[in-house]
Structure formats: structure tokens, C-alpha cells
PDB file of C-alpha atoms in Angstrom:
ATOM      1  CA  MET T   7      15.040  17.039  -1.693  1.00  0.00           C
ATOM      2  CA  GLU T   8      15.661  18.219   1.893  1.00  0.00           C
ATOM      3  CA  GLU T   9      13.053  20.899   1.176  1.00  0.00           C
ATOM      4  CA  VAL T  10      10.458  18.305   0.115  1.00  0.00           C
ATOM      5  CA  ARG T  11      11.147  16.221   3.205  1.00  0.00           C
ATOM      6  CA  GLU T  12      10.703  19.291   5.429  1.00  0.00           C
ATOM      7  CA  ALA T  13       7.441  20.296   3.699  1.00  0.00           C
ATOM      8  CA  ILE T  14       6.095  16.771   4.239  1.00  0.00           C
ATOM      9  CA  ARG T  15       7.164  16.754   7.894  1.00  0.00           C
ATOM     10  CA  LYS T  16       5.390  20.061   8.510  1.00  0.00           C
ATOM     11  CA  THR T  17       2.225  18.968   6.734  1.00  0.00           C
ATOM     12  CA  ASN T  18       2.161  15.756   8.754  1.00  0.00           C
ATOM     13  CA  LEU T  19       2.366  17.795  11.969  1.00  0.00           C
ATOM     14  CA  LYS T  20      -0.428  20.037  10.678  1.00  0.00           C
ATOM     15  CA  PHE T  21      -2.486  16.916   9.841  1.00  0.00           C
ATOM     16  CA  ALA T  22      -2.205  15.741  13.449  1.00  0.00           C
ATOM     17  CA  GLU T  23      -3.079  19.179  14.885  1.00  0.00           C
ATOM     18  CA  ILE T  24      -6.095  19.717  12.634  1.00  0.00           C
ATOM     19  CA  PHE T  25      -7.263  16.146  13.246  1.00  0.00           C
ATOM     20  CA  GLU T  26      -7.118  16.611  17.010  1.00  0.00           C
ATOM     21  CA  ARG T  27      -9.372  19.675  16.664  1.00  0.00           C
ATOM     22  CA  GLY T  28     -11.934  17.435  14.928  1.00  0.00           C
ATOM     23  CA  ASP T  29     -11.798  19.524  11.742  1.00  0.00           C
ATOM     24  CA  ALA T  30     -12.452  16.989   8.960  1.00  0.00           C
ATOM     25  CA  ALA T  31     -12.698  19.646   6.224  1.00  0.00           C
ATOM     26  CA  GLY T  32      -9.371  21.080   7.398  1.00  0.00           C
ATOM     27  CA  VAL T  33      -7.755  17.653   7.124  1.00  0.00           C
ATOM     28  CA  ALA T  34      -9.236  17.167   3.633  1.00  0.00           C
ATOM     29  CA  ALA T  35      -7.778  20.536   2.564  1.00  0.00           C
ATOM     30  CA  LEU T  36      -4.290  19.032   2.976  1.00  0.00           C
ATOM     31  CA  TYR T  37      -5.105  16.720   0.035  1.00  0.00           C
ATOM     32  CA  THR T  38      -5.223  17.736  -3.648  1.00  0.00           C
ATOM     33  CA  PRO T  39      -8.782  18.338  -4.921  1.00  0.00           C
ATOM     34  CA  ASP T  40      -8.742  15.034  -6.850  1.00  0.00           C
ATOM     35  CA  ALA T  41      -6.770  13.002  -4.302  1.00  0.00           C
ATOM     36  CA  ARG T  42      -7.407   9.299  -3.805  1.00  0.00           C
ATOM     37  CA  LEU T  43      -8.114   7.979  -0.304  1.00  0.00           C
ATOM     38  CA  MET T  44      -7.698   4.221   0.038  1.00  0.00           C
ATOM     39  CA  PRO T  45      -8.810   3.209   3.552  1.00  0.00           C
ATOM     40  CA  PRO T  46      -8.757  -0.379   4.835  1.00  0.00           C
ATOM     41  CA  ASP T  47     -11.990  -2.360   4.477  1.00  0.00           C
ATOM     42  CA  ALA T  48     -13.704   0.365   2.452  1.00  0.00           C
ATOM     43  CA  PRO T  49     -13.904   1.095  -1.278  1.00  0.00           C
ATOM     44  CA  PRO T  50     -11.455   3.619  -2.732  1.00  0.00           C
ATOM     45  CA  MET T  51     -12.647   7.240  -2.577  1.00  0.00           C
ATOM     46  CA  ARG T  52     -11.719  10.362  -4.477  1.00  0.00           C
ATOM     47  CA  GLY T  53     -12.002  14.117  -4.027  1.00  0.00           C
ATOM     48  CA  THR T  54     -12.404  16.663  -1.250  1.00  0.00           C
ATOM     49  CA  GLU T  55     -16.048  15.909  -0.435  1.00  0.00           C
ATOM     50  CA  ALA T  56     -15.506  12.143  -0.077  1.00  0.00           C
ATOM     51  CA  ILE T  57     -12.317  12.654   1.945  1.00  0.00           C
ATOM     52  CA  THR T  58     -14.014  15.112   4.312  1.00  0.00           C
ATOM     53  CA  ALA T  59     -16.898  12.668   4.821  1.00  0.00           C
ATOM     54  CA  PHE T  60     -14.505   9.780   5.501  1.00  0.00           C
ATOM     55  CA  TRP T  61     -12.498  11.613   8.155  1.00  0.00           C
ATOM     56  CA  GLN T  62     -15.681  13.038   9.695  1.00  0.00           C
ATOM     57  CA  GLY T  63     -16.989   9.480   9.975  1.00  0.00           C
ATOM     58  CA  ALA T  64     -13.743   8.320  11.588  1.00  0.00           C
ATOM     59  CA  MET T  65     -13.951  11.163  14.118  1.00  0.00           C
ATOM     60  CA  ASN T  66     -17.602  10.296  14.839  1.00  0.00           C
ATOM     61  CA  LEU T  67     -16.524   6.698  15.514  1.00  0.00           C
ATOM     62  CA  GLY T  68     -14.216   7.928  18.273  1.00  0.00           C
ATOM     63  CA  ILE T  69     -10.867   8.411  16.569  1.00  0.00           C
ATOM     64  CA  LYS T  70      -9.432  11.350  18.480  1.00  0.00           C
ATOM     65  CA  ALA T  71      -5.897  11.632  17.200  1.00  0.00           C
ATOM     66  CA  ALA T  72      -3.763  10.578  14.250  1.00  0.00           C
ATOM     67  CA  THR T  73       0.004  10.966  14.260  1.00  0.00           C
ATOM     68  CA  LEU T  74       2.202  10.398  11.223  1.00  0.00           C
ATOM     69  CA  GLU T  75       5.907   9.622  11.237  1.00  0.00           C
ATOM     70  CA  THR T  76       7.966   9.557   8.056  1.00  0.00           C
ATOM     71  CA  VAL T  77      10.232   6.551   7.492  1.00  0.00           C
ATOM     72  CA  GLU T  78      11.433   7.407   3.972  1.00  0.00           C
ATOM     73  CA  VAL T  79      10.844  10.099   1.350  1.00  0.00           C
ATOM     74  CA  GLU T  80      11.901   9.747  -2.277  1.00  0.00           C
ATOM     75  CA  SER T  81      11.598  12.071  -5.224  1.00  0.00           C
ATOM     76  CA  SER T  82      13.077  12.134  -8.715  1.00  0.00           C
ATOM     77  CA  GLY T  83      12.530  15.890  -8.727  1.00  0.00           C
ATOM     78  CA  GLY T  84       9.532  17.410 -10.468  1.00  0.00           C
ATOM     79  CA  ASP T  85       6.173  17.705  -8.738  1.00  0.00           C
ATOM     80  CA  LEU T  86       5.918  14.181  -7.289  1.00  0.00           C
ATOM     81  CA  ALA T  87       7.305  12.640  -4.119  1.00  0.00           C
ATOM     82  CA  THR T  88       6.653   9.406  -2.272  1.00  0.00           C
ATOM     83  CA  GLU T  89       6.541   8.855   1.461  1.00  0.00           C
ATOM     84  CA  ILE T  90       6.608   5.658   3.477  1.00  0.00           C
ATOM     85  CA  GLY T  91       5.567   6.111   7.085  1.00  0.00           C
ATOM     86  CA  GLN T  92       4.015   4.761  10.216  1.00  0.00           C
ATOM     87  CA  PHE T  93       0.915   6.040  11.999  1.00  0.00           C
ATOM     88  CA  THR T  94      -0.775   5.833  15.352  1.00  0.00           C
ATOM     89  CA  LEU T  95      -4.525   6.287  15.690  1.00  0.00           C
ATOM     90  CA  SER T  96      -5.899   6.975  19.140  1.00  0.00           C
ATOM     91  CA  MET T  97      -9.486   5.881  19.628  1.00  0.00           C
ATOM     92  CA  GLU T  98     -11.854   6.544  22.501  1.00  0.00           C
ATOM     93  CA  VAL T  99     -13.818   3.412  23.351  1.00  0.00           C
ATOM     94  CA  PRO T 100     -17.093   3.173  25.320  1.00  0.00           C
ATOM     95  CA  GLY T 101     -16.241   3.923  28.960  1.00  0.00           C
ATOM     96  CA  GLY T 102     -13.818   6.663  27.924  1.00  0.00           C
ATOM     97  CA  ASP T 103     -10.625   4.635  27.681  1.00  0.00           C
ATOM     98  CA  ARG T 104      -8.283   5.186  24.776  1.00  0.00           C
ATOM     99  CA  VAL T 105      -6.824   2.426  22.630  1.00  0.00           C
ATOM    100  CA  GLU T 106      -4.124   2.894  20.054  1.00  0.00           C
ATOM    101  CA  GLN T 107      -3.770   1.306  16.663  1.00  0.00           C
ATOM    102  CA  THR T 108      -0.441   1.430  14.872  1.00  0.00           C
ATOM    103  CA  GLY T 109       0.134   0.845  11.194  1.00  0.00           C
ATOM    104  CA  LYS T 110       1.978   1.864   8.070  1.00  0.00           C
ATOM    105  CA  TYR T 111       1.194   3.962   5.035  1.00  0.00           C
ATOM    106  CA  ILE T 112       2.331   5.159   1.658  1.00  0.00           C
ATOM    107  CA  VAL T 113       1.435   8.675   0.561  1.00  0.00           C
ATOM    108  CA  LEU T 114       1.997   9.987  -2.965  1.00  0.00           C
ATOM    109  CA  TRP T 115       2.627  13.718  -2.650  1.00  0.00           C
ATOM    110  CA  LYS T 116       2.037  16.261  -5.391  1.00  0.00           C
ATOM    111  CA  LEU T 117       3.073  19.896  -5.676  1.00  0.00           C
ATOM    112  CA  ASP T 118      -0.252  21.694  -6.107  1.00  0.00           C
ATOM    113  CA  GLY T 119      -0.025  25.470  -6.631  1.00  0.00           C
ATOM    114  CA  GLY T 120       3.341  25.594  -4.878  1.00  0.00           C
ATOM    115  CA  VAL T 121       2.172  23.500  -1.905  1.00  0.00           C
ATOM    116  CA  TRP T 122       2.983  19.819  -1.308  1.00  0.00           C
ATOM    117  CA  LYS T 123      -0.310  17.987  -0.819  1.00  0.00           C
ATOM    118  CA  LEU T 124      -1.365  14.386  -0.271  1.00  0.00           C
ATOM    119  CA  HIS T 125      -2.444  13.055  -3.667  1.00  0.00           C
ATOM    120  CA  ALA T 126      -2.952   9.373  -2.801  1.00  0.00           C
ATOM    121  CA  ASP T 127      -3.097   7.910   0.703  1.00  0.00           C
ATOM    122  CA  ILE T 128      -3.235   4.205   1.582  1.00  0.00           C
ATOM    123  CA  TRP T 129      -2.676   2.562   4.943  1.00  0.00           C
ATOM    124  CA  ASN T 130      -3.287  -0.566   6.970  1.00  0.00           C
ATOM    125  CA  ALA T 131      -2.878  -1.767  10.543  1.00  0.00           C
ATOM    126  CA  ASN T 132       0.066  -3.716  11.990  1.00  0.00           C
ATOM    127  CA  ALA T 133      -2.286  -6.158  13.734  1.00  0.00           C
ATOM    128  CA  PRO T 134      -5.916  -7.264  13.402  1.00  0.00           C
ATOM    129  CA  ALA T 135      -8.462  -4.947  15.094  1.00  0.00           C
ATOM    130  CA  GLY T 136      -8.703  -5.601  18.815  1.00  0.00           C
ATOM    131  CA  ARG T 137      -5.058  -6.564  19.136  1.00  0.00           C
ATOM    132  CA  ALA T 138      -2.437  -3.878  19.766  1.00  0.00           C
TER     133      ALA T 138
ATOM    134  CA  MET L  17       6.679   6.882 -19.644  1.00  0.00           C
ATOM    135  CA  GLU L  18       4.744   4.511 -21.952  1.00  0.00           C
ATOM    136  CA  GLU L  19       7.719   2.172 -21.588  1.00  0.00           C
ATOM    137  CA  VAL L  20       7.496   2.214 -17.784  1.00  0.00           C
ATOM    138  CA  ARG L  21       3.777   1.556 -17.905  1.00  0.00           C
ATOM    139  CA  GLU L  22       4.324  -1.408 -20.240  1.00  0.00           C
ATOM    140  CA  ALA L  23       7.096  -2.846 -18.037  1.00  0.00           C
ATOM    141  CA  ILE L  24       4.795  -2.629 -15.015  1.00  0.00           C
ATOM    142  CA  ARG L  25       1.906  -4.235 -16.896  1.00  0.00           C
ATOM    143  CA  LYS L  26       4.126  -7.152 -17.948  1.00  0.00           C
ATOM    144  CA  THR L  27       5.544  -7.645 -14.469  1.00  0.00           C
ATOM    145  CA  ASN L  28       2.036  -7.654 -12.992  1.00  0.00           C
ATOM    146  CA  LEU L  29       1.039 -10.407 -15.441  1.00  0.00           C
ATOM    147  CA  LYS L  30       4.177 -12.314 -14.492  1.00  0.00           C
ATOM    148  CA  PHE L  31       3.318 -11.833 -10.793  1.00  0.00           C
ATOM    149  CA  ALA L  32      -0.082 -13.479 -11.366  1.00  0.00           C
ATOM    150  CA  GLU L  33       1.402 -16.364 -13.400  1.00  0.00           C
ATOM    151  CA  ILE L  34       4.169 -17.126 -10.914  1.00  0.00           C
ATOM    152  CA  PHE L  35       1.732 -16.807  -8.008  1.00  0.00           C
ATOM    153  CA  GLU L  36      -0.659 -19.310  -9.564  1.00  0.00           C
ATOM    154  CA  ARG L  37       2.203 -21.814  -9.830  1.00  0.00           C
ATOM    155  CA  GLY L  38       2.675 -21.457  -6.059  1.00  0.00           C
ATOM    156  CA  ASP L  39       6.249 -20.207  -6.472  1.00  0.00           C
ATOM    157  CA  ALA L  40       6.749 -17.815  -3.539  1.00  0.00           C
ATOM    158  CA  ALA L  41      10.476 -17.332  -4.212  1.00  0.00           C
ATOM    159  CA  GLY L  42       9.653 -16.488  -7.828  1.00  0.00           C
ATOM    160  CA  VAL L  43       7.169 -13.857  -6.700  1.00  0.00           C
ATOM    161  CA  ALA L  44       9.732 -12.409  -4.269  1.00  0.00           C
ATOM    162  CA  ALA L  45      12.279 -12.159  -7.106  1.00  0.00           C
ATOM    163  CA  LEU L  46      10.031  -9.519  -8.729  1.00  0.00           C
ATOM    164  CA  TYR L  47      10.841  -7.233  -5.758  1.00  0.00           C
ATOM    165  CA  THR L  48      14.115  -5.387  -5.183  1.00  0.00           C
ATOM    166  CA  PRO L  49      16.410  -7.148  -2.662  1.00  0.00           C
ATOM    167  CA  ASP L  50      15.592  -4.522   0.009  1.00  0.00           C
ATOM    168  CA  ALA L  51      11.918  -4.020  -0.874  1.00  0.00           C
ATOM    169  CA  ARG L  52       9.344  -3.238   1.791  1.00  0.00           C
ATOM    170  CA  LEU L  53       6.213  -5.389   2.039  1.00  0.00           C
ATOM    171  CA  MET L  54       3.398  -3.763   4.026  1.00  0.00           C
ATOM    172  CA  PRO L  55       0.568  -6.318   4.348  1.00  0.00           C
ATOM    173  CA  PRO L  56      -2.704  -5.614   6.197  1.00  0.00           C
ATOM    174  CA  ASP L  57      -2.842  -6.691   9.838  1.00  0.00           C
ATOM    175  CA  ALA L  58       0.851  -7.636   9.960  1.00  0.00           C
ATOM    176  CA  PRO L  59       4.005  -5.704  10.791  1.00  0.00           C
ATOM    177  CA  PRO L  60       6.007  -4.220   7.915  1.00  0.00           C
ATOM    178  CA  MET L  61       8.588  -6.575   6.411  1.00  0.00           C
ATOM    179  CA  ARG L  62      11.701  -6.059   4.334  1.00  0.00           C
ATOM    180  CA  GLY L  63      13.912  -8.072   2.000  1.00  0.00           C
ATOM    181  CA  THR L  64      13.719 -11.151  -0.190  1.00  0.00           C
ATOM    182  CA  GLU L  65      13.671 -13.728   2.610  1.00  0.00           C
ATOM    183  CA  ALA L  66      10.800 -12.057   4.509  1.00  0.00           C
ATOM    184  CA  ILE L  67       8.825 -11.471   1.310  1.00  0.00           C
ATOM    185  CA  THR L  68       9.230 -15.093   0.212  1.00  0.00           C
ATOM    186  CA  ALA L  69       8.071 -16.287   3.644  1.00  0.00           C
ATOM    187  CA  PHE L  70       5.055 -13.989   3.578  1.00  0.00           C
ATOM    188  CA  TRP L  71       3.810 -15.119   0.162  1.00  0.00           C
ATOM    189  CA  GLN L  72       4.554 -18.762   1.036  1.00  0.00           C
ATOM    190  CA  GLY L  73       2.385 -18.306   4.129  1.00  0.00           C
ATOM    191  CA  ALA L  74      -0.414 -16.753   2.072  1.00  0.00           C
ATOM    192  CA  MET L  75      -0.279 -19.672  -0.374  1.00  0.00           C
ATOM    193  CA  ASN L  76      -0.334 -22.151   2.516  1.00  0.00           C
ATOM    194  CA  LEU L  77      -3.472 -20.411   3.839  1.00  0.00           C
ATOM    195  CA  GLY L  78      -5.244 -21.179   0.569  1.00  0.00           C
ATOM    196  CA  ILE L  79      -4.651 -18.082  -1.578  1.00  0.00           C
ATOM    197  CA  LYS L  80      -4.485 -19.596  -5.045  1.00  0.00           C
ATOM    198  CA  ALA L  81      -4.374 -16.571  -7.330  1.00  0.00           C
ATOM    199  CA  ALA L  82      -3.578 -12.871  -7.243  1.00  0.00           C
ATOM    200  CA  THR L  83      -4.380 -10.580 -10.158  1.00  0.00           C
ATOM    201  CA  LEU L  84      -3.205  -6.977 -10.385  1.00  0.00           C
ATOM    202  CA  GLU L  85      -4.757  -4.246 -12.515  1.00  0.00           C
ATOM    203  CA  THR L  86      -3.103  -0.859 -12.927  1.00  0.00           C
ATOM    204  CA  VAL L  87      -5.295   2.214 -12.425  1.00  0.00           C
ATOM    205  CA  GLU L  88      -2.598   4.878 -12.719  1.00  0.00           C
ATOM    206  CA  VAL L  89       1.178   5.071 -13.212  1.00  0.00           C
ATOM    207  CA  GLU L  90       3.211   8.207 -12.597  1.00  0.00           C
ATOM    208  CA  SER L  91       6.892   8.936 -12.955  1.00  0.00           C
ATOM    209  CA  SER L  92       8.981  12.088 -12.955  1.00  0.00           C
ATOM    210  CA  GLY L  93      11.582  10.169 -14.957  1.00  0.00           C
ATOM    211  CA  GLY L  94      14.650   8.726 -13.264  1.00  0.00           C
ATOM    212  CA  ASP L  95      14.553   5.307 -11.638  1.00  0.00           C
ATOM    213  CA  LEU L  96      11.302   5.662  -9.644  1.00  0.00           C
ATOM    214  CA  ALA L  97       7.674   5.193 -10.634  1.00  0.00           C
ATOM    215  CA  THR L  98       4.442   4.909  -8.680  1.00  0.00           C
ATOM    216  CA  GLU L  99       1.485   2.694  -9.425  1.00  0.00           C
ATOM    217  CA  ILE L 100      -2.043   2.772  -8.061  1.00  0.00           C
ATOM    218  CA  GLY L 101      -4.022  -0.374  -8.757  1.00  0.00           C
ATOM    219  CA  GLN L 102      -6.670  -2.844  -7.756  1.00  0.00           C
ATOM    220  CA  PHE L 103      -6.238  -6.525  -6.957  1.00  0.00           C
ATOM    221  CA  THR L 104      -8.275  -9.669  -6.675  1.00  0.00           C
ATOM    222  CA  LEU L 105      -7.179 -12.518  -4.428  1.00  0.00           C
ATOM    223  CA  SER L 106      -8.775 -15.894  -4.951  1.00  0.00           C
ATOM    224  CA  MET L 107      -8.840 -18.101  -1.893  1.00  0.00           C
ATOM    225  CA  GLU L 108      -9.777 -21.746  -1.538  1.00  0.00           C
ATOM    226  CA  VAL L 109     -11.885 -22.298   1.577  1.00  0.00           C
ATOM    227  CA  PRO L 110     -12.523 -25.598   3.409  1.00  0.00           C
ATOM    228  CA  GLY L 111     -14.826 -27.647   1.194  1.00  0.00           C
ATOM    229  CA  GLY L 112     -12.995 -26.553  -1.936  1.00  0.00           C
ATOM    230  CA  ASP L 113     -15.042 -23.468  -2.813  1.00  0.00           C
ATOM    231  CA  ARG L 114     -13.271 -20.314  -3.889  1.00  0.00           C
ATOM    232  CA  VAL L 115     -13.966 -16.871  -2.505  1.00  0.00           C
ATOM    233  CA  GLU L 116     -12.591 -13.648  -3.920  1.00  0.00           C
ATOM    234  CA  GLN L 117     -11.322 -10.607  -2.088  1.00  0.00           C
ATOM    235  CA  THR L 118     -10.911  -7.337  -3.963  1.00  0.00           C
ATOM    236  CA  GLY L 119      -8.870  -4.377  -2.836  1.00  0.00           C
ATOM    237  CA  LYS L 120      -6.489  -1.608  -3.802  1.00  0.00           C
ATOM    238  CA  TYR L 121      -2.761  -1.057  -3.651  1.00  0.00           C
ATOM    239  CA  ILE L 122       0.096   1.341  -4.160  1.00  0.00           C
ATOM    240  CA  VAL L 123       3.408   0.020  -5.423  1.00  0.00           C
ATOM    241  CA  LEU L 124       6.601   2.075  -5.557  1.00  0.00           C
ATOM    242  CA  TRP L 125       8.641   0.755  -8.469  1.00  0.00           C
ATOM    243  CA  LYS L 126      12.395   1.065  -8.821  1.00  0.00           C
ATOM    244  CA  LEU L 127      14.666   0.439 -11.782  1.00  0.00           C
ATOM    245  CA  ASP L 128      17.080  -2.204 -10.459  1.00  0.00           C
ATOM    246  CA  GLY L 129      19.855  -3.270 -12.844  1.00  0.00           C
ATOM    247  CA  GLY L 130      17.748  -2.222 -15.838  1.00  0.00           C
ATOM    248  CA  VAL L 131      14.620  -4.040 -14.626  1.00  0.00           C
ATOM    249  CA  TRP L 132      11.566  -2.375 -13.033  1.00  0.00           C
ATOM    250  CA  LYS L 133      10.943  -4.079  -9.693  1.00  0.00           C
ATOM    251  CA  LEU L 134       8.508  -3.636  -6.815  1.00  0.00           C
ATOM    252  CA  HIS L 135      10.327  -1.630  -4.150  1.00  0.00           C
ATOM    253  CA  ALA L 136       7.452  -0.997  -1.718  1.00  0.00           C
ATOM    254  CA  ASP L 137       4.071  -2.718  -1.778  1.00  0.00           C
ATOM    255  CA  ILE L 138       1.066  -1.845   0.394  1.00  0.00           C
ATOM    256  CA  TRP L 139      -2.538  -2.949  -0.013  1.00  0.00           C
ATOM    257  CA  ASN L 140      -5.841  -3.335   1.795  1.00  0.00           C
ATOM    258  CA  ALA L 141      -9.259  -4.850   1.151  1.00  0.00           C
ATOM    259  CA  ASN L 142     -12.362  -3.052  -0.125  1.00  0.00           C
ATOM    260  CA  ALA L 143     -14.547  -4.696   2.534  1.00  0.00           C
ATOM    261  CA  PRO L 144     -14.027  -6.383   5.916  1.00  0.00           C
ATOM    262  CA  ALA L 145     -13.029 -10.072   5.700  1.00  0.00           C
ATOM    263  CA  GLY L 146     -16.016 -12.325   5.163  1.00  0.00           C
ATOM    264  CA  ARG L 147     -17.892  -9.777   3.072  1.00  0.00           C
ATOM    265  CA  ALA L 148     -17.305  -9.591  -0.680  1.00  0.00           C
TER     266      ALA L 148
END
């Protein structure tokens, strides 16, 4: 269990690092090949190609950084684990300023070839867009 | 596993029935006492009192019905299960018309005193508010 928690913590750090480099395909590689991405105000998506395109689009819209902080991890053993967490997105707005959006997420993790990967990822904001 | 799936299906039907009666406390009773509710554009909430207040508020805003449809259930055994699903909210707008919002959710289920209950519940819409 402590091992699962540590693997998730490390992958979340990697997510943030890869995101900050603007590497959408690298972010998508942290998900299983048939993972579900469930972004706010968009239809559900599935698979590496769709997930790469989504994160590339987010980066193109000015999202420069995404940090993930675990609140709770649970697992009954086996190859599944669940994570509840909170995120911060940092977005560059016209003029060059940065605004932050905070929110919460649930990720279903799956052991895929010996590596814990995001298998389903849903999130939403803590406040309507335009309000911190 | 089939048993878990069936328990979840029945509780989701019950959720819709109780919701339609406008019974916010009844809806909240389907959650564990320390469940987390993670609604879009609002801070995370926890516990029966907060969950009752949230659903009461949603009902007061004109949400008349909530239907839940399971897409996938997974469990490694033990007292935890995960559900991915899609929802439809039916809202009465000024003038008496009804508009529907569709979206997706993840629920973490927990066996609580022999009964499967919602232990964490997060969702978001498939399109920005105002667009079907």
C-alpha cells in the first residue's frame, strides 16, 4: 500500500514536470493505452491519441503548469488503486500574466506492465471560471 | 463482482427516485457518513450534513431529476469498488420549461455495514452551461 502511494506520488511529480515542458505525448504516456479522460465541459475521451490531443489543446490555450497533490489513496490490493486529490492549473492570459485555477480530481490507477498508470481521470474546478 | 454491480445499479435507481421526490436527506443517506462530494465549480465537501445541504440547494435551484447510468464497475474484491458512469440532470427553468444537462462521473463505493454506499462522488458536464 505504501508502495502504491509512493508510485502515485512520483508519477504525479513526473506529470507536472513533463507538462511544464509542454510535452503532451509525454503526459499521455503516463496513462494506460485505453485510459478514459473526463474533462469538464467536454465529452469523455479515450485512448492515447485523444488524450495527447486534449493536453496539447490545453497547452495551446495557455495552460503552462499542472500540479497534483494527493489527498487520499485506497487500494484493496490487486492491480487497481484510487486517488483523490487536488490540482492547480497555471494559465498564461493575454498580456502575459498568470492566473491559477484550483480544483479536485479522482484518478483510477491501474498496474500496467508493472507500472502504475492513470486509467481514468476526472476533475473539476473549485470555483466558476474567472473566479479564483 | 456481479453482486456489486447489481447493488450499484439498484442504488442508482433509488438515487433517481429519491431525488425526484425532492428528498435531499434521503439522497444523502445513500452516501457513507464521511463521504466526499466534489461538485463542479464548488469547493469539496464532506459528510452527511454538507451533502444534504448541497443537494437541497440543487433542488431549490430547479434541478428536478437526476438519472445515473453505469458505464463500468471495477473491484479488486474487499469493501471498495469504482464506478464510471454518465448522468442526466433535468432542470426547470423560468417559464416552466425543462432543460437537460448530460455529463460523466466517477463514484468510489464502499461497503458500509453490509450496504454499498457512495463514498466519493465527482462529476462534470459534457458541455459548458447553456449548451446541450
